[in-house]
CSV table of C-alpha atoms in Angstrom, one decimal:
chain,number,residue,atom,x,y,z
V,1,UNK,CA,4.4,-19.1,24.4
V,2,UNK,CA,5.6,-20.4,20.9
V,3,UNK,CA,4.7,-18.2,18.3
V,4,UNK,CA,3.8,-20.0,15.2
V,5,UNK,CA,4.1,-18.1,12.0
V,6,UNK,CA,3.7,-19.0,8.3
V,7,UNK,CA,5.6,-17.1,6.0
V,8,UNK,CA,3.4,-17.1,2.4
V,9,UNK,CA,2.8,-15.5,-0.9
V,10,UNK,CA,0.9,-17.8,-3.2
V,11,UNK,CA,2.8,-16.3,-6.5
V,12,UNK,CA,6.7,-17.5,-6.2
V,13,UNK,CA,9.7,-15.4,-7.1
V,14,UNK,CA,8.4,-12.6,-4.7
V,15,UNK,CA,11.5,-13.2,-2.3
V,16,UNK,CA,9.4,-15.0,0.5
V,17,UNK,CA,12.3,-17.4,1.3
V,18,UNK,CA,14.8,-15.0,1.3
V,19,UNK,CA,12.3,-12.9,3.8
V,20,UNK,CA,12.2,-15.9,5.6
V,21,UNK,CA,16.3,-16.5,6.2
V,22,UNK,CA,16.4,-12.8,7.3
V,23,UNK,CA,14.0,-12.2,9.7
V,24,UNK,CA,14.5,-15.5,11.5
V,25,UNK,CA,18.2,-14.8,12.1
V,26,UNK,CA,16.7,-10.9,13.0
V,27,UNK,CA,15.0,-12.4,15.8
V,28,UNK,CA,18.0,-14.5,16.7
V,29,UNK,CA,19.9,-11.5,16.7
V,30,UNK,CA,17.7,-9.4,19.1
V,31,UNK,CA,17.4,-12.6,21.4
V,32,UNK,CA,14.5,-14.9,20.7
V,33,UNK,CA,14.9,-18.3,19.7
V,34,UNK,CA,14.1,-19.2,16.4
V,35,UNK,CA,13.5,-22.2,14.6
V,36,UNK,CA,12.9,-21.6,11.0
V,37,UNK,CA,11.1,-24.8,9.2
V,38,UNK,CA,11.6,-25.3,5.4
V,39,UNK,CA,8.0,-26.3,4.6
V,40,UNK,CA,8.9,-26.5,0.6
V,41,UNK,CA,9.4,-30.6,0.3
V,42,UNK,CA,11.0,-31.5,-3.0
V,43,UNK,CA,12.9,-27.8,-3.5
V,44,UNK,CA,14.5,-27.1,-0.6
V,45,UNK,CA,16.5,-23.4,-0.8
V,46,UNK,CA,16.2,-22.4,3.1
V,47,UNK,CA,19.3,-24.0,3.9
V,48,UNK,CA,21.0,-22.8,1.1
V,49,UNK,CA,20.3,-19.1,1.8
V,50,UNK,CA,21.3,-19.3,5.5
V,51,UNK,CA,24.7,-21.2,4.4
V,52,UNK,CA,23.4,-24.6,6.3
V,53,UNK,CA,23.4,-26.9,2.9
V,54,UNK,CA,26.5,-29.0,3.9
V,55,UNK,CA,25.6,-29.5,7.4
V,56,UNK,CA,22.4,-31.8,7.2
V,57,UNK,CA,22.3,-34.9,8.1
V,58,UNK,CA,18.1,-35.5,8.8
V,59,UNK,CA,15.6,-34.0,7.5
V,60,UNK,CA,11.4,-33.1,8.8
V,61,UNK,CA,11.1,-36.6,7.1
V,62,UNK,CA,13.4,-38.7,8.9
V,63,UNK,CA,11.6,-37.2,12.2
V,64,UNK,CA,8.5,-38.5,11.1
V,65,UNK,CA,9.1,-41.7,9.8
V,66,UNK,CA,11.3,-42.2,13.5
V,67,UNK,CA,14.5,-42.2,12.0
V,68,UNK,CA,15.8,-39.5,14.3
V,69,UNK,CA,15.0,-36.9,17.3
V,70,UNK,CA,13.7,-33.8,16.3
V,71,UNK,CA,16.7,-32.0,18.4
V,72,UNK,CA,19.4,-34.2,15.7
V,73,UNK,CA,17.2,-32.8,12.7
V,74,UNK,CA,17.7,-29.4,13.8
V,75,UNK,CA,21.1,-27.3,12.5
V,76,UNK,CA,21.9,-24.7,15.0
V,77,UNK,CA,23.5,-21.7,13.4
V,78,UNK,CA,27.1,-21.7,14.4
V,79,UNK,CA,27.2,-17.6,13.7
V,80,UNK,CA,23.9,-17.3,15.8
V,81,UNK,CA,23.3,-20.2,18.1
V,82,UNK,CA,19.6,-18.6,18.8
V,83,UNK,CA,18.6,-19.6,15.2
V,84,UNK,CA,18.1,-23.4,14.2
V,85,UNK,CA,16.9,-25.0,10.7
V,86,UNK,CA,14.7,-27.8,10.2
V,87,UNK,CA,15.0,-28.8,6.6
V,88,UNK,CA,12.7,-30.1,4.1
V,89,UNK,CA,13.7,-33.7,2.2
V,90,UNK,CA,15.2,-32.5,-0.9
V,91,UNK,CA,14.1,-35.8,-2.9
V,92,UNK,CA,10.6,-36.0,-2.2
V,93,UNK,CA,7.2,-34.6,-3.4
V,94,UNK,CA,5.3,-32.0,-1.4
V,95,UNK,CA,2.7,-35.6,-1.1
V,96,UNK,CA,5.1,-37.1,1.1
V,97,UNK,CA,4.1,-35.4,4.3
V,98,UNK,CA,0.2,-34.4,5.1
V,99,UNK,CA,-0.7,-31.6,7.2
V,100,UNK,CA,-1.5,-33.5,10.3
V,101,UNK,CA,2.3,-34.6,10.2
V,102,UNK,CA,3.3,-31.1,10.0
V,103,UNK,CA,1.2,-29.9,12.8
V,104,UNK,CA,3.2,-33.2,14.7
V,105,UNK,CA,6.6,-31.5,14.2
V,106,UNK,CA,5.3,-28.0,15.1
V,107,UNK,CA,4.2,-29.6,18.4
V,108,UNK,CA,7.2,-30.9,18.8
V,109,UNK,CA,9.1,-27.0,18.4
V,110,UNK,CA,6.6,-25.8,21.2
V,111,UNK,CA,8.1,-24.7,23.9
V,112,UNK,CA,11.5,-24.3,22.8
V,113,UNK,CA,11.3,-21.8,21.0
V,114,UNK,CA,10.0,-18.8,20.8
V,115,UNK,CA,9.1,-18.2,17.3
V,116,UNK,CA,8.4,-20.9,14.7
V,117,UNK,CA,8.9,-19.3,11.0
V,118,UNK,CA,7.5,-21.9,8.5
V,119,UNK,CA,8.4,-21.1,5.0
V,120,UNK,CA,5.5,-21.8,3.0
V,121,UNK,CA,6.2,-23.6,-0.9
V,122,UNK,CA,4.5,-20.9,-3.6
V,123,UNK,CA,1.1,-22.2,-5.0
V,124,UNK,CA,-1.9,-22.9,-3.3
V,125,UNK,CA,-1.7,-26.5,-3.3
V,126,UNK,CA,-0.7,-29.4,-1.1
V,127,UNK,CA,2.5,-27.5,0.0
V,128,UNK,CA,0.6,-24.7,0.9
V,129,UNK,CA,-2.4,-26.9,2.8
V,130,UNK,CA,0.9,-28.4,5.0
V,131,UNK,CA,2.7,-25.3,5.4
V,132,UNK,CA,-0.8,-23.5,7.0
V,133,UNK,CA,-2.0,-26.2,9.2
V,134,UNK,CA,-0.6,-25.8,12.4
V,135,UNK,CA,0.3,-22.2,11.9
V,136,UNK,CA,-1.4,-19.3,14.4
V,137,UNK,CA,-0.2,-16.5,12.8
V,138,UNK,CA,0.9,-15.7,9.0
V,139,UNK,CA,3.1,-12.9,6.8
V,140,UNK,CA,1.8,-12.6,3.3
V,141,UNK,CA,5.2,-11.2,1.6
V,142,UNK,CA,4.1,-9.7,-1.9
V,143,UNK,CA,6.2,-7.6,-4.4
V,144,UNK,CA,4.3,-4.4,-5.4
V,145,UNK,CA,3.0,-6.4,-9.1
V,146,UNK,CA,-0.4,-7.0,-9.8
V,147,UNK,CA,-0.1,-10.4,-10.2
V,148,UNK,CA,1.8,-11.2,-7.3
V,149,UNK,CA,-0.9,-8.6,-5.4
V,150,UNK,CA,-3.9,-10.3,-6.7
V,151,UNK,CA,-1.8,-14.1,-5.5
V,152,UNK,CA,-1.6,-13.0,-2.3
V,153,UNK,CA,-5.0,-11.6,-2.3
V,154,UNK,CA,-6.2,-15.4,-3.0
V,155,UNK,CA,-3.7,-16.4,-0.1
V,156,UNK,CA,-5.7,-14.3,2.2
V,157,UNK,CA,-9.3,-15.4,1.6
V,158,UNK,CA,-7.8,-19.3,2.0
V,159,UNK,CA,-6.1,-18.3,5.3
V,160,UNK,CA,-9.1,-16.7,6.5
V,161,UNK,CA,-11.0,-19.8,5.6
V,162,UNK,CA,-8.1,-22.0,7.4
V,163,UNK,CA,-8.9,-19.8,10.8
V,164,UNK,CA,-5.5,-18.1,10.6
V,165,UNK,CA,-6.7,-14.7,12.2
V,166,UNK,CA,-3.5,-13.2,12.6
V,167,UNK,CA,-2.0,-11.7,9.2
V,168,UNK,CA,0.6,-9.3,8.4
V,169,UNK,CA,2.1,-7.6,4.8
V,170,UNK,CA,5.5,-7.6,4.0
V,171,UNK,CA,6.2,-5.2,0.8
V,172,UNK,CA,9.4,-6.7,-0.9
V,173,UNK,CA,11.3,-5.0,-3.6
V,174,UNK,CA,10.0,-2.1,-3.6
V,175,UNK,CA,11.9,0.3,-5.6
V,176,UNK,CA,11.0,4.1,-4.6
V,177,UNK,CA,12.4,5.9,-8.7
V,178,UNK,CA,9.7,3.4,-10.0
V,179,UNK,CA,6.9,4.7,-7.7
V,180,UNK,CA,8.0,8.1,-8.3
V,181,UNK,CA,7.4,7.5,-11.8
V,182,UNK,CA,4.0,6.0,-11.3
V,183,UNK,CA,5.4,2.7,-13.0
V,184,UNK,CA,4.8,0.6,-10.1
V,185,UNK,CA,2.5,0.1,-7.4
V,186,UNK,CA,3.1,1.9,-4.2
V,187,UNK,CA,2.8,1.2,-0.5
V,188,UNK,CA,-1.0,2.3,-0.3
V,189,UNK,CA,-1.8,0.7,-3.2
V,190,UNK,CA,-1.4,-2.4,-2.4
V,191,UNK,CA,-2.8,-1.5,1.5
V,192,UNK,CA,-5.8,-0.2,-0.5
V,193,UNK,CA,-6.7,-3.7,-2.3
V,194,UNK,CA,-5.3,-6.1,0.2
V,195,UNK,CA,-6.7,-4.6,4.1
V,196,UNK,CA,-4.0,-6.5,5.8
V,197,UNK,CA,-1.9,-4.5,8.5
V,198,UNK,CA,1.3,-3.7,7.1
V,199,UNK,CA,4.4,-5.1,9.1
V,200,UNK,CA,7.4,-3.7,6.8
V,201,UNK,CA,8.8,-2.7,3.3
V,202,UNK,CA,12.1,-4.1,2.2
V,203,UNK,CA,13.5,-2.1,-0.5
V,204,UNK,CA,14.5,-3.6,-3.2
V,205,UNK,CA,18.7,-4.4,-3.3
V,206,UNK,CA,21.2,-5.8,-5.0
V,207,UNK,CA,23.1,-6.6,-1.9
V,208,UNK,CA,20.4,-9.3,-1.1
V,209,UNK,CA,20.9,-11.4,-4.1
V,210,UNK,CA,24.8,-11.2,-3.3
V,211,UNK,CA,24.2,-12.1,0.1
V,212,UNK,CA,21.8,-14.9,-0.6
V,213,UNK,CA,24.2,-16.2,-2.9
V,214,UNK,CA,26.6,-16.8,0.0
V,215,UNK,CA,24.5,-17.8,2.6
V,216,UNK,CA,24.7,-14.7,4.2
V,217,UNK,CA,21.7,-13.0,5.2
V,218,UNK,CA,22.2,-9.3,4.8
V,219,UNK,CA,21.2,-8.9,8.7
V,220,UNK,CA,23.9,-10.3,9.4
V,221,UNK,CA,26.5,-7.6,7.4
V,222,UNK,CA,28.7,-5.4,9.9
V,223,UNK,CA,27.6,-1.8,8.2
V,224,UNK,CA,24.1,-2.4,7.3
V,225,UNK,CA,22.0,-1.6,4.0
V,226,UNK,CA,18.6,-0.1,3.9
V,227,UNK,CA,16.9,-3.2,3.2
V,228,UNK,CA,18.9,-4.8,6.0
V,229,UNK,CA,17.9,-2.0,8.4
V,230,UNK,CA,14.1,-3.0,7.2
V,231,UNK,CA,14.5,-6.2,7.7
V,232,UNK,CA,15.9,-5.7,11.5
V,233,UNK,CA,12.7,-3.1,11.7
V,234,UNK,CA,10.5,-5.8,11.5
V,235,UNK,CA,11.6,-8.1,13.5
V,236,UNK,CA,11.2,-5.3,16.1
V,237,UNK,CA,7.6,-5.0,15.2
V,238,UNK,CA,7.3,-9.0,15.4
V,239,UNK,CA,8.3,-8.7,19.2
V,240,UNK,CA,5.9,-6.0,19.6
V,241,UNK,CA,8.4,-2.6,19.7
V,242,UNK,CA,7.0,0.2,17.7
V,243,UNK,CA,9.2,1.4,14.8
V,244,UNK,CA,8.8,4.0,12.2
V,245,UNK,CA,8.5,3.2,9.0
V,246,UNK,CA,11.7,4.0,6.6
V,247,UNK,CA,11.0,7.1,4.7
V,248,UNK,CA,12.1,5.1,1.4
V,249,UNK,CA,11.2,7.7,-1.0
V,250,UNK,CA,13.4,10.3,1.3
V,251,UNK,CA,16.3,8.1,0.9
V,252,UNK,CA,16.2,7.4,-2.6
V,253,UNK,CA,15.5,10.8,-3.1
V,254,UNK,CA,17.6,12.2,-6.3
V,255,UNK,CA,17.7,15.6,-8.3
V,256,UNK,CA,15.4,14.4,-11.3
V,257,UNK,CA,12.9,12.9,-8.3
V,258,UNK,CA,12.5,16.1,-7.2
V,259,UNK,CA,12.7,18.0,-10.5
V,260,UNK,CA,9.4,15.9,-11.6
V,261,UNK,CA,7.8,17.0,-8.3
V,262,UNK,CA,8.8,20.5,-8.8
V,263,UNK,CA,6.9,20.3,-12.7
V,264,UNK,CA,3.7,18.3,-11.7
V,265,UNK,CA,3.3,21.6,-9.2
């Protein structure tokens, strides 16, 4: 069975694509086959973030109009051959393909893959209606910000409406100090407003920026960093293992963290 997952915010700038680019190559990594599917017509930045840019030749639109094969329109990953990228058309609007197409070229990843990650454009809009529509299952990635909170919130309710029963939280950029010092939201807080079953919390790093800027996905550094440990923790969760959650605030722990602890009693 092909899995068929939408990876979605609604706000943009939370990280989602970047969330995308590492947990696909994850699964790669511990064995399944992955096709990742840049749903974002118009804007394309998948391919840039796994280092693919330079080796497309067709794109999901080329498939459709019967240009090419599916199988020439996908990029296998020459550092993980598990993990292949369909790419959006970079100069076209997100009204050039309609969510019946899309659910077409989903059908046609069935069965040869295992896992079908489709990275969802931010909004609501027409992007969003073709990124959903042949999905089964979805992640709602979210930063712990009110605004991007409330986003996914809306995200929810339409994906509930869309008969996508399956949902999972990804926290992104969380950064433990800031909790601490009750200046940004924390893990239960935003479990507490949004009711979704939480699949992982990706703290936030500097190293991901760097590594997205060479089309690198930190999974795939030697020694890895906390947030690439998290992101190989859920993948593990995605093919069912059970893993403990990282104790962020432990690890970020620091002598003025526990100093205000020590004060508030």
């Amino acid at each position: 069975m092909t899995r068929i997952i939408v990876m979605t915010s609604g706000k943009g700038g939370v990280g989602k694509t970047t969330c995308s680019a590492n947990l696909g190559m994850a699964l790669a990594q511990r064995g399944s086959k992955v096709a990742v599917v840049d749903a974002d017509f118009g804007l394309r930045n998948l391919d840039l973030l796994l280092g693919l840019e330079n080796r497309i030749v067709f794109t999901a639109l080329d498939v459709l109009a019967g240009e090419a094969k599916i199988e020439k329109a996908l990029v296998k990953d020459k550092r993980q051959p598990n993990l292949a990228l369909l790419a959006a058309a970079q100069n076209r609007s997100k009204e050039s393909i309609t969510p019946e197409q899309m659910k077409q070229l989903v059908e046609q990843l069935k069965g040869k893959f295992d896992y079908v990650l489709i990275d969802c454009p931010a909004g609501i809009e027409m992007g969003f209606q073709n990124a959903i529509a042949a999905a089964e299952e979805a992640i709602i990635v979210t930063t712990p910000e009110i605004s991007a909170v409330r986003d996914a919130d809306r995200v929810i309710g339409l994906l509930e409406a869309h008969d996508v029963k399956v949902m999972k939280l990804l926290i992104n950029r969380l950064k433990p100090a800031m909790v601490e010092a009750e200046q940004m939201m924390s893990v239960q807080d935003v479990l507490d407003i949004l009711a979704v079953p939480l699949l992982g919390v990706i703290p936030d790093d500097e190293r991901v920026i760097v590594a997205s800027n060479r089309g690198e996905p930190l999974v795939l550094e030697q020694k890895l960093s906390l947030a690439g440990v998290a992101f190989s923790n859920v993948a593990r969760r995605l093919q069912g293992e059970k893993v403990d959650f990282i104790d962020l605030s432990a690890a970020h722990d620091d002598v003025f963290a526990r100093l205000r602890r020590f004060l508030r009693g």
